[in-house]
CSV table of C-alpha atoms in Angstrom, one decimal:
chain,number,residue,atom,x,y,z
A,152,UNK,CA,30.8,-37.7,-10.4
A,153,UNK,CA,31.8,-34.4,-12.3
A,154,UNK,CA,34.5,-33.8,-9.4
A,155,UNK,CA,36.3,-37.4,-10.8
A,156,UNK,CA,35.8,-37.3,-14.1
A,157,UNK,CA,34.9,-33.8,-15.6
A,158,UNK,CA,35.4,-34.3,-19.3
A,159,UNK,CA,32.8,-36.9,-19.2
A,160,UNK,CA,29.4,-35.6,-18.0
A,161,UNK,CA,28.2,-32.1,-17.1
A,162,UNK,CA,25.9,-32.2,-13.8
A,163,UNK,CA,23.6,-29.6,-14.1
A,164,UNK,CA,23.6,-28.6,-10.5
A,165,UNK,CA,27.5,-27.8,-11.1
A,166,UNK,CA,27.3,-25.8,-13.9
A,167,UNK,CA,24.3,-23.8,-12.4
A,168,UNK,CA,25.8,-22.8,-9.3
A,169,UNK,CA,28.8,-21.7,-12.0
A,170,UNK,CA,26.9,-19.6,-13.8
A,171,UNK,CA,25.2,-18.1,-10.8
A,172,UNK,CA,28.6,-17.3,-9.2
A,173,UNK,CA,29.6,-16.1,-12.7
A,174,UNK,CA,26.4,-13.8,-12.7
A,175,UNK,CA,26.7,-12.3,-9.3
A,176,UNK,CA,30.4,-11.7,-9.1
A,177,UNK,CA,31.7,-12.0,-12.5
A,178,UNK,CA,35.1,-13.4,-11.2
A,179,UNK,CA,37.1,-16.4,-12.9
A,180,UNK,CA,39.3,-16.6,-10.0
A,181,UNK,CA,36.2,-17.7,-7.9
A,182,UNK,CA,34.6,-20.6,-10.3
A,183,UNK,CA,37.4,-21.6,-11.3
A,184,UNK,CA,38.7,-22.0,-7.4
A,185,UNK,CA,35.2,-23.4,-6.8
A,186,UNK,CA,35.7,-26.2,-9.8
A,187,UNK,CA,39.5,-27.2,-8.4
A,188,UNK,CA,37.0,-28.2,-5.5
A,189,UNK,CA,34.3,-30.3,-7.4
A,190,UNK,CA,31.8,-27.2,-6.1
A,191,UNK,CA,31.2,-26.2,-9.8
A,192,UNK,CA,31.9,-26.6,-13.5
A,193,UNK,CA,35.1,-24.7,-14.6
A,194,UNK,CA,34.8,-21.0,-16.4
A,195,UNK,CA,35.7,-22.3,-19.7
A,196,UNK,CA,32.3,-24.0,-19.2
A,197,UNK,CA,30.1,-21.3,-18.0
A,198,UNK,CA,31.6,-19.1,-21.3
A,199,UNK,CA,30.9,-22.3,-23.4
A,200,UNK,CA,27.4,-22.4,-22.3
A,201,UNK,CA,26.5,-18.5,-22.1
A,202,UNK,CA,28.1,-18.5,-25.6
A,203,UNK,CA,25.7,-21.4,-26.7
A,204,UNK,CA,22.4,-20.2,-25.0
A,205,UNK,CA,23.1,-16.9,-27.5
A,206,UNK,CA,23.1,-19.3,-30.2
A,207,UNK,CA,20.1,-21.4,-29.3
A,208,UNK,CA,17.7,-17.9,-27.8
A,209,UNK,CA,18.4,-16.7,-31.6
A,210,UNK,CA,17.2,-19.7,-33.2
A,211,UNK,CA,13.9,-19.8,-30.9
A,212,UNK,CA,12.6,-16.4,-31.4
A,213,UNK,CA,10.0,-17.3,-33.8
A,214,UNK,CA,7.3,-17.4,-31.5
A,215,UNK,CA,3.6,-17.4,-33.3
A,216,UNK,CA,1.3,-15.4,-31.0
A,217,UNK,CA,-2.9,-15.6,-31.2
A,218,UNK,CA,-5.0,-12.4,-31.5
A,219,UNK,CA,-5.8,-12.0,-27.6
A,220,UNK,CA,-1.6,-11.5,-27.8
A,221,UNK,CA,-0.5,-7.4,-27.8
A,222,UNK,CA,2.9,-7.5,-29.1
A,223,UNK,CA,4.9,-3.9,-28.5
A,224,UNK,CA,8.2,-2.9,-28.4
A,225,UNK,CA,9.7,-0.1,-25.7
A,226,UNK,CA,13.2,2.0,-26.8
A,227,UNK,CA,14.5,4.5,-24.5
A,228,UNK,CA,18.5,5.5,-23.3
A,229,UNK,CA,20.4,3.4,-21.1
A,230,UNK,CA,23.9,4.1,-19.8
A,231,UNK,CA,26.2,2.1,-18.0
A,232,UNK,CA,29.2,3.2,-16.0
A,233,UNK,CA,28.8,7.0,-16.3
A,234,UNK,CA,30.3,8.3,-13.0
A,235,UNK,CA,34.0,6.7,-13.5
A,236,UNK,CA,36.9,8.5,-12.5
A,237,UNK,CA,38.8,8.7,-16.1
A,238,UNK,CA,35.5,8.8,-18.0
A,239,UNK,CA,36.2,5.6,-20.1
A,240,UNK,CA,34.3,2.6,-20.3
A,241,UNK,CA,31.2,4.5,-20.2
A,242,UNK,CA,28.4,3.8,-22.3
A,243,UNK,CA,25.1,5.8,-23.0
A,244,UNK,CA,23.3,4.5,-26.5
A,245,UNK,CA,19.5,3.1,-27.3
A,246,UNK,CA,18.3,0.2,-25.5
A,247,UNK,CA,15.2,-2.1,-26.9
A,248,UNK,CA,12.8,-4.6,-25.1
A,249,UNK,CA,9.4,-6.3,-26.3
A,250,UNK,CA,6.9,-6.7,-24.4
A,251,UNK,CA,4.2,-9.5,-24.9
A,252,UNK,CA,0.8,-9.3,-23.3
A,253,UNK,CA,-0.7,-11.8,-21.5
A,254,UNK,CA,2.8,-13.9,-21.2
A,255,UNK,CA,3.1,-17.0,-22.7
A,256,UNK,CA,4.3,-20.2,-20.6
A,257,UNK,CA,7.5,-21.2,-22.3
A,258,UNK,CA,8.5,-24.8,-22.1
A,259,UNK,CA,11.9,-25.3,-21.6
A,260,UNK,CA,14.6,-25.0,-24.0
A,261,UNK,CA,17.5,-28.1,-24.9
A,262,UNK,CA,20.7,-26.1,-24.7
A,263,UNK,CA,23.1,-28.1,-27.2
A,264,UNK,CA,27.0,-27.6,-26.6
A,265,UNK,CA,27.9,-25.6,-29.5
A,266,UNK,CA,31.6,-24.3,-30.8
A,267,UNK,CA,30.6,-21.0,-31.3
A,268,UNK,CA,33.1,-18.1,-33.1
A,269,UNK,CA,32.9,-15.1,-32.6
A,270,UNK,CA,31.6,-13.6,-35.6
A,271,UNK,CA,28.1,-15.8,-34.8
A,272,UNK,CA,27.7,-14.4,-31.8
A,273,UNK,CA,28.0,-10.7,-33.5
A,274,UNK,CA,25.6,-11.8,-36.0
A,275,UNK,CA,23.3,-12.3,-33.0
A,276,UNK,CA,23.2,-9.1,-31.5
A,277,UNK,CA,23.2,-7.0,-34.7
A,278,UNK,CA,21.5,-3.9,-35.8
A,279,UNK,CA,22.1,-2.6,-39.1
A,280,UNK,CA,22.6,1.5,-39.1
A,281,UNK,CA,20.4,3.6,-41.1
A,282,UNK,CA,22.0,7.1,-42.1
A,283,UNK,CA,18.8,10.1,-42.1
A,284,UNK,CA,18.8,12.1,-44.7
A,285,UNK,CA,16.6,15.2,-43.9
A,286,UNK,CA,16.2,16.5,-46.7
A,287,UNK,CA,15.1,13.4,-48.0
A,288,UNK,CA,12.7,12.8,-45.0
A,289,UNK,CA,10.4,16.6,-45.0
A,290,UNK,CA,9.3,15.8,-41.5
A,291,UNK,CA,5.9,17.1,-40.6
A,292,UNK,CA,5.6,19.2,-44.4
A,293,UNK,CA,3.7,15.6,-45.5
A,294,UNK,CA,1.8,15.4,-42.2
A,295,UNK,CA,-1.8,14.4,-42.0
A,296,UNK,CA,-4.5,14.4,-39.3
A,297,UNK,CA,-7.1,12.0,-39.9
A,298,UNK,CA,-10.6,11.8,-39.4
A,299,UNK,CA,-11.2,10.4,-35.8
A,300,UNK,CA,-12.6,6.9,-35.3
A,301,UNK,CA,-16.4,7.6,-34.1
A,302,UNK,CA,-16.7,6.6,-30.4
A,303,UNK,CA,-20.6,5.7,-30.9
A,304,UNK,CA,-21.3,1.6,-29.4
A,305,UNK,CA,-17.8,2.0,-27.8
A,306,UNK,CA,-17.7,0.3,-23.8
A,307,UNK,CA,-16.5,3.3,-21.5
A,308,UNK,CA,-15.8,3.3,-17.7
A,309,UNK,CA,-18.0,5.1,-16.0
A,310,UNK,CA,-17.1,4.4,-12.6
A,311,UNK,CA,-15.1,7.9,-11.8
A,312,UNK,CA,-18.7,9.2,-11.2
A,313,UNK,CA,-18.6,7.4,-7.9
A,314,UNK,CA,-16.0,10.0,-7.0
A,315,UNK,CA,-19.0,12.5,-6.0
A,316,UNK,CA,-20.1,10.4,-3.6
A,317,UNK,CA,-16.8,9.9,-2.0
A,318,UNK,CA,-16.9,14.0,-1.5
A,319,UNK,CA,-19.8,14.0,0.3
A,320,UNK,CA,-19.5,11.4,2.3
A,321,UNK,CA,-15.7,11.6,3.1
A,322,UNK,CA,-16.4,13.9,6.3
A,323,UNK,CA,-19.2,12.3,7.7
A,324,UNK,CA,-17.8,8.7,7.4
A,325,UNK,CA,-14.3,9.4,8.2
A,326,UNK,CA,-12.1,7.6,8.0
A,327,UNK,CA,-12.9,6.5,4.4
A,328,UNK,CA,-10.2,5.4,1.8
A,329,UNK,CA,-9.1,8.2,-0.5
A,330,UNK,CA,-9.4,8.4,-4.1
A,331,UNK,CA,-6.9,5.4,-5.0
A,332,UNK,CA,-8.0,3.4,-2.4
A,333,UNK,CA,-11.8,3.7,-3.0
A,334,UNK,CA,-11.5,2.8,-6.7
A,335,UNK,CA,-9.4,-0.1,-5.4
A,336,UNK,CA,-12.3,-1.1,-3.3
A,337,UNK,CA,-15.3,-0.8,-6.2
A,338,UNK,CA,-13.2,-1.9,-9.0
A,339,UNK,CA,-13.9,-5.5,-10.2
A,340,UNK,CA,-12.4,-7.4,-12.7
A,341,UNK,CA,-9.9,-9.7,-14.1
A,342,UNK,CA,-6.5,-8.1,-15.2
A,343,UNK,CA,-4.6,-9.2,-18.1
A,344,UNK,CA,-1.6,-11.2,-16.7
A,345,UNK,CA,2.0,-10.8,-16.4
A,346,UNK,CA,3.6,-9.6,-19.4
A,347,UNK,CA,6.8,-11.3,-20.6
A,348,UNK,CA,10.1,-8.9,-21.4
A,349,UNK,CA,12.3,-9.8,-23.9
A,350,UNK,CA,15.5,-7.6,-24.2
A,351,UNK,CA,16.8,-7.2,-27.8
A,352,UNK,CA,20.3,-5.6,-28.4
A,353,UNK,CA,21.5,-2.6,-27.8
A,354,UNK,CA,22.8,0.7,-30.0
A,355,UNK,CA,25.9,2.2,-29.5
A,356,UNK,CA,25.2,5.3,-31.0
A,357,UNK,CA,23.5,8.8,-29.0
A,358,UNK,CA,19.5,7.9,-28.6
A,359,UNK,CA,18.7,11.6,-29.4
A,360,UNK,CA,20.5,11.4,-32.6
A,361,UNK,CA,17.9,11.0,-35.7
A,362,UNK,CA,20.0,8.0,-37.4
A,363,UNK,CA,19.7,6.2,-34.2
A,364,UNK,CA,16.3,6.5,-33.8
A,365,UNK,CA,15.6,5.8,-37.6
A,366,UNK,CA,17.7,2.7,-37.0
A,367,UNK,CA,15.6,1.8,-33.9
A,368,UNK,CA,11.9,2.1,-35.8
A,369,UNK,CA,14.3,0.1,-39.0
A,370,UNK,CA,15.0,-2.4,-36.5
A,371,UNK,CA,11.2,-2.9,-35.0
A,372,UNK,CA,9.6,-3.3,-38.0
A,373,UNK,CA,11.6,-6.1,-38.7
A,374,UNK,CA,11.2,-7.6,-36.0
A,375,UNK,CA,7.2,-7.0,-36.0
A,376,UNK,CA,7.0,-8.7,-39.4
A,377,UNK,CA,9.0,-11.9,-38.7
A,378,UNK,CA,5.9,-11.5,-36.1
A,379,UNK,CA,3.2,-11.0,-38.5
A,380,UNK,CA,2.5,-7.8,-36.4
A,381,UNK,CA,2.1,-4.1,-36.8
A,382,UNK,CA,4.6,-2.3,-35.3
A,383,UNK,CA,4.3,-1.0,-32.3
A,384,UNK,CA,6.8,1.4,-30.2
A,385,UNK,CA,7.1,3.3,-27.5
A,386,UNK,CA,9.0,6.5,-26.6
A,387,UNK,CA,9.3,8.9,-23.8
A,388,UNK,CA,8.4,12.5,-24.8
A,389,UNK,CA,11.8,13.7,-26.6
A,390,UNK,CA,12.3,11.0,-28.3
A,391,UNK,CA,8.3,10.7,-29.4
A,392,UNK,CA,8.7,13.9,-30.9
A,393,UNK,CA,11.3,13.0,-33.4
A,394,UNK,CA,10.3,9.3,-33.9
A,395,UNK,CA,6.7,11.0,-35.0
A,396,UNK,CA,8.8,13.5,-37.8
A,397,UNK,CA,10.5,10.4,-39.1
A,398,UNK,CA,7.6,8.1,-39.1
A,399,UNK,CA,5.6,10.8,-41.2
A,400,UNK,CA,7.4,10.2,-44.3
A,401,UNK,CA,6.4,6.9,-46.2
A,402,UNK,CA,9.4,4.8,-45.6
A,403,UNK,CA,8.1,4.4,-42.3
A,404,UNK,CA,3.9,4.9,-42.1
A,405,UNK,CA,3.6,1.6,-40.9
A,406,UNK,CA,5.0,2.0,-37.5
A,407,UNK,CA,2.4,3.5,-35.1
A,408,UNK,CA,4.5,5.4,-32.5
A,409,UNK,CA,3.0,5.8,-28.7
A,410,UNK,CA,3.9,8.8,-26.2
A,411,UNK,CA,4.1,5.9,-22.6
A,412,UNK,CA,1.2,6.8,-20.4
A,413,UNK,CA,4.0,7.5,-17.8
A,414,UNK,CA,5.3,10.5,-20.2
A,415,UNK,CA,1.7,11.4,-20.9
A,416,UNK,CA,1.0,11.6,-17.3
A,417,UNK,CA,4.5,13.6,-16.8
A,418,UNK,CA,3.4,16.1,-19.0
A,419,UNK,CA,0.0,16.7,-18.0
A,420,UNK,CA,1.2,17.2,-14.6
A,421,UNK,CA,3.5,19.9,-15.5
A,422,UNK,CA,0.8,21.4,-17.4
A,423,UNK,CA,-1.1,21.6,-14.5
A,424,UNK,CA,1.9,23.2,-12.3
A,425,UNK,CA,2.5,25.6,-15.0
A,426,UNK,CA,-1.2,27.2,-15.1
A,427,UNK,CA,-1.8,27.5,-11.5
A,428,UNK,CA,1.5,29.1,-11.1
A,429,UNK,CA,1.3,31.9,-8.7
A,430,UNK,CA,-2.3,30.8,-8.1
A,431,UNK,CA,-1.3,30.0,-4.5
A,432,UNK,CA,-1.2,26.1,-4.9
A,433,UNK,CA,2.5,26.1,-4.4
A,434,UNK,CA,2.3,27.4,-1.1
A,435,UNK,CA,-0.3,24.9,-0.3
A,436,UNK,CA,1.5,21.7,-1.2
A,437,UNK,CA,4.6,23.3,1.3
A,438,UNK,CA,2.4,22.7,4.3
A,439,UNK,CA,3.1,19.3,2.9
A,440,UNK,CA,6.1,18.7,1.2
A,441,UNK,CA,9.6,20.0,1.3
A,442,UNK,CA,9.8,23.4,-0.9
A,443,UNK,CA,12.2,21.4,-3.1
A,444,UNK,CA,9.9,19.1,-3.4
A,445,UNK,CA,6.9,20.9,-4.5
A,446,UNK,CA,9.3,22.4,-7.0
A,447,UNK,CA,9.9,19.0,-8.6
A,448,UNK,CA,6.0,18.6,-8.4
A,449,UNK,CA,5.0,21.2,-10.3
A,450,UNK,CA,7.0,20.4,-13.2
A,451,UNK,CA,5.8,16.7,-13.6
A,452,UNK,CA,9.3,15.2,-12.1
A,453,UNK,CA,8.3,13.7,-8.9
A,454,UNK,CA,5.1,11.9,-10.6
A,455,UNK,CA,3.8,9.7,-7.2
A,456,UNK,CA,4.1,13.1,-5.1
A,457,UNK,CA,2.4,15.1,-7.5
A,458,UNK,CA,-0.5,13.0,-8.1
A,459,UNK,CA,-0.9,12.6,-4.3
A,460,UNK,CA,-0.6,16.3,-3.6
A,461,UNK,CA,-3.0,17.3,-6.5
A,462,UNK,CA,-5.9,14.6,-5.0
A,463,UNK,CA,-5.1,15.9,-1.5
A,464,UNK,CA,-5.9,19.6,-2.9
A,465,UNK,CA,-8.7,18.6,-4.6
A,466,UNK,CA,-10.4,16.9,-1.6
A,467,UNK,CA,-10.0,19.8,-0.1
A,468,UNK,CA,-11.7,22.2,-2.5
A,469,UNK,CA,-14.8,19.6,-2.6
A,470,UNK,CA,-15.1,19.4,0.8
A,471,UNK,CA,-15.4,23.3,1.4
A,472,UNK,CA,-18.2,23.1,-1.8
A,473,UNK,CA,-20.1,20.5,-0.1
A,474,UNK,CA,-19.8,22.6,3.3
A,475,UNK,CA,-21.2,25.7,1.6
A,476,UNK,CA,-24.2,23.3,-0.3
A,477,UNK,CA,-25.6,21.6,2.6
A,478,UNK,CA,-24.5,24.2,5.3
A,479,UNK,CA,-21.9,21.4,7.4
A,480,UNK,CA,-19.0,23.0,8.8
A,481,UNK,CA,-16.4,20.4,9.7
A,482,UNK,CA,-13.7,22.5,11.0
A,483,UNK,CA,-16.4,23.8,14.0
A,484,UNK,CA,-17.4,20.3,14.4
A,485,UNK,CA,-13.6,19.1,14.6
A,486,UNK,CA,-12.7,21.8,17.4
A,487,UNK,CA,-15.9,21.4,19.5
A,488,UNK,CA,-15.7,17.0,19.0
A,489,UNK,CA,-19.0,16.7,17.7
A,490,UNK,CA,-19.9,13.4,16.4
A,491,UNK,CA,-20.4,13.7,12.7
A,492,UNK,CA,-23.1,11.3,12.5
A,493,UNK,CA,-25.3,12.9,14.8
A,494,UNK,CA,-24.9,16.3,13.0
A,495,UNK,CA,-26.6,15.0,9.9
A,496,UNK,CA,-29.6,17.2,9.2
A,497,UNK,CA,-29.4,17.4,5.2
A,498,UNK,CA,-31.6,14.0,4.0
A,499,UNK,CA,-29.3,13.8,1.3
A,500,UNK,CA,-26.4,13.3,3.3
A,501,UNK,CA,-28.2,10.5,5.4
A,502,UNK,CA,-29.3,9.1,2.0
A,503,UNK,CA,-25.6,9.4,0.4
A,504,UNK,CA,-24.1,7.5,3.3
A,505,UNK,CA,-26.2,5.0,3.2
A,506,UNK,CA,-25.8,4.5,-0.1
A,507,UNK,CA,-22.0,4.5,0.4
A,508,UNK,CA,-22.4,1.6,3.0
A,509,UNK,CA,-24.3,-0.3,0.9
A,510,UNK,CA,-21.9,-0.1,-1.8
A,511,UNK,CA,-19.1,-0.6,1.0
A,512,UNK,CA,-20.7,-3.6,2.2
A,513,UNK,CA,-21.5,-5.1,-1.2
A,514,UNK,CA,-25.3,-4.9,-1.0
A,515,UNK,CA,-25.6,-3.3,-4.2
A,516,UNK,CA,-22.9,-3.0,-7.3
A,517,UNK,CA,-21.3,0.0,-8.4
A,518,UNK,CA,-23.7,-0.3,-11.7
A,519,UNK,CA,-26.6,0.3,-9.6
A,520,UNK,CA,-24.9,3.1,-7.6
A,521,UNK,CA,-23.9,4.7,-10.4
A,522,UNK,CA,-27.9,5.0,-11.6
A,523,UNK,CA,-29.1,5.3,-8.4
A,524,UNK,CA,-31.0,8.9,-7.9
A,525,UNK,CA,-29.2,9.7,-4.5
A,526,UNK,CA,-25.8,10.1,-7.3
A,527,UNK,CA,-27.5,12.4,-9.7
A,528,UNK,CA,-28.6,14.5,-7.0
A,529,UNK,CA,-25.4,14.6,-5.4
A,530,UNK,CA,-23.7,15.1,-9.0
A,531,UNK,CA,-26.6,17.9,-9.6
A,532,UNK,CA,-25.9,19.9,-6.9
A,533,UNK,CA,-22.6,20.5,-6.7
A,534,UNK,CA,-22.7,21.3,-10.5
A,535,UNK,CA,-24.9,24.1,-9.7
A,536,UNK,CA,-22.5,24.9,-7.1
A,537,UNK,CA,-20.0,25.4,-10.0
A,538,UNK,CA,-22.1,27.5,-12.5
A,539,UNK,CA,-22.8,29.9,-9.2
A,540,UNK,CA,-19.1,30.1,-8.4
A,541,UNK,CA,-18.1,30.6,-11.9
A,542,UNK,CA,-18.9,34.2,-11.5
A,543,UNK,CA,-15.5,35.0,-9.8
A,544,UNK,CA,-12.5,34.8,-11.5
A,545,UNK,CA,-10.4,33.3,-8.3
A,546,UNK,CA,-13.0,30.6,-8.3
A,547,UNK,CA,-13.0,30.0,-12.2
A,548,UNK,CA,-9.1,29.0,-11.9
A,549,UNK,CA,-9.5,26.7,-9.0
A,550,UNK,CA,-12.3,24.6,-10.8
A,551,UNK,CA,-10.4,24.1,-13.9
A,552,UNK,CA,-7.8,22.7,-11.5
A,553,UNK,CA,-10.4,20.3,-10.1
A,554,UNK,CA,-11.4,20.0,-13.9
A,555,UNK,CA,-8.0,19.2,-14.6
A,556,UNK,CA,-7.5,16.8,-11.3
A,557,UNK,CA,-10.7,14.8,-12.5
A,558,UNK,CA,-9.1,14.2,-16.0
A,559,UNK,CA,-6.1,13.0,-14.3
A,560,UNK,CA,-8.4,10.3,-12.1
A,561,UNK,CA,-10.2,9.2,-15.4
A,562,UNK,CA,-6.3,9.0,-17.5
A,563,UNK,CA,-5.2,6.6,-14.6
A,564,UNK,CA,-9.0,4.7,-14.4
A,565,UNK,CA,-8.3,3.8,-18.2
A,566,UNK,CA,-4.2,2.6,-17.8
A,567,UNK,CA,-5.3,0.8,-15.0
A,568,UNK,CA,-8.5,-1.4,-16.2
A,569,UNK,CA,-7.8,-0.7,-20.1
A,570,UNK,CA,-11.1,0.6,-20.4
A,571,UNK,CA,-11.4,4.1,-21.8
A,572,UNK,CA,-13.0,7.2,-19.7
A,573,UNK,CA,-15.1,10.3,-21.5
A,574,UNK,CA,-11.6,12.9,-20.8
A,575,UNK,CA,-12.8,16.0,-21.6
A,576,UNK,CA,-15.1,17.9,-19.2
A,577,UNK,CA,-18.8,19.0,-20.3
């Protein structure tokens, strides 16, 4: 019907495969070769309707959102063709996106067919430039630490305790999931839902450059009040560190500025890599990984390899602990094929593994693992293990990299069920 008489209805199976073709290939030669076909609607079309979905998204962005809603917004560089042969036509500047937590079903949206100039759809996408004075903002000369909230009544995860267990009984049940895998396995719980991402315009401006970012946090607060919401942004590290000197004055107190749990993560990592330098853990992670790799480890790049390599070490460690406590010598066992079940002599061991295939089996929940006495004597002696092997100052450095390692298991326990963790080591 479109093919004969296209000035008088618009199918919408014809102008969708248009803008699909439009959106993969960006070529008018192709739709509009398509439309002298009857395949699709013509290119004037697909502009006509892009132009008028701008139109109609801006007009429909007043969404009201309950209190189980967490509205935040994310900023961080973007850059678009940088490796081009005459260097034009690049672009590097501050990108936006909201995030809205659990998603919300949106109903479909009428689409009218709207003359739209050019100046409307600049309206749109703009962001008004704020220039920062520094000497009117002082930075961190007004800053202020407040009193922490009290953590008394406050719901915490427990569940990294179960890690002790997993040492014990890692080398006489083997093969056992490791650490990501076992908190996989015990974990239960309902997550929050898909998120919905919005993307907001763009700046054209360096991100490190203080306007830009005072434009940015300018920009979100706007947005969050048109919201009713508290603003809420997030930064990688860099970027963080100057959004926190701006936000310190009082033009802009009422943004609350996040460091991403990636970054945090990134950082904590290289923290580790930079204290047990020349401790001899980079020569153990190149049994592993490429030296180039364990390079990029060590300084909290290569976040997925690190975290892997650090558990791997600290498996390790426990297992010669737990060899030394209950006199089991896996390596022995491993060259002469002795069955590690049968070489159970320690009744704590016999009474750990059962409790870890009770647990395994779903017998029992992790609540009454966690309080069961078989834990707190397994958690008891290896702490005296500790406070005997404190006495060396070799071994004092390797356990606050297992210290270190076991905050790092209770920061990704807390991103990943939204429950907090105790953090710092007693």
């Amino acid at each position: 019907m479109q093919a004969t008489r296209p000035r008088l209805v618009i199918e919408p199976l014809q102008l969708g495969l248009a803008i699909q073709m439009h959106h993969m290939f960006g070529s008018r030669f192709l739709v509009d070769t398509l439309s002298n076909m009857g395949f699709c609607s013509s290119y004037s079309e697909v502009q006509k309707f892009e132009t008028s979905a701008v139109i109609s998204k801006q007009e429909n962005t007043s969404n009201h959102y309950d209190e189980s809603h967490c509205l935040q917004y994310v900023a961080d560089n973007v850059d678009h063709n940088l490796c081009t042969v005459d260097g034009n036509n690049t672009f590097h500047g501050m990108g936006i996106i909201s995030c809205i937590t659990p998603g919300i079903e949106k109903a479909p949206i009428h689409i009218p067919r709207l003359d739209v100039t050019t100046e409307e759809i600049l309206a749109c996408g703009q962001i008004n430039m704020y220039y920062y004075n520094a000497d009117k903002h002082k930075g961190f000369a007004s800053l202020k630490f407040p009193e922490l909230q009290s953590l008394k009544g406050r719901v915490f995860n427990n569940s990294w305790q179960i890690d002790a267990l997993r040492h014990v009984t890692r080398q006489l049940k083997s093969p056992i999931p490791e650490w990501s895998g076992t908190m996989q396995m015990f974990q239960k719980g309902s997550s929050t839902g898909v998120s919905d991402v919005t993307f907001l315009p763009m700046i054209d401006l360096n991100p490190s450059d203080m306007s830009c970012i005072y434009s940015t946090l300018m920009f979100v607060s706007k947005q969050a009040s048109r919201q009713g919401r508290t603003p809420v942004i997030t930064f990688d590290q860099p970027l963080y560190w100057k959004s926190i000197m701006i936000t310190s004055g009082e033009e802009c107190s009422n943004i609350i500025v996040r460091l991403g749990g990636f970054h945090t993560q990134m950082s904590f990592l290289g923290s580790i890599g930079r204290i047990m330098s020349g401790s001899g853990l980079k020569e153990v992670l190149e049994l592993i990984y490429a030296p180039n790799a364990v390079t990029h480890m060590l300084y909290g790049k290569a976040v997925s390899r690190a975290v892997r390599g650090f558990m791997l070490v600290d498996t390790a460690l426990h297992t010669l602990m737990t060899n030394e406590i209950f006199g089991h010598n896996v390596l022995e066992e491993h060259e002469n094929e002795i069955n590690h079940s049968q070489s159970i002599e320690h009744p704590l061991l016999t009474e750990a593994c059962e409790l870890y295939e009770h647990l395994h089996e779903e017998k029992i929940s992790l609540q009454d693992a966690l309080e069961s006495q078989t834990l707190q004597a397994v958690q008891e002696l290896l702490q005296k293990k500790r406070n005997e092997l404190k006495q060396s100052r070799t071994s004092k450095l390797w356990l606050s990299f297992l210290d270190m390692v076991a905050i790092l298991k209770r920061f990704l326990i807390a991103e990943r069920t939204g429950i907090g963790c105790y953090i710092y080591q007693h």
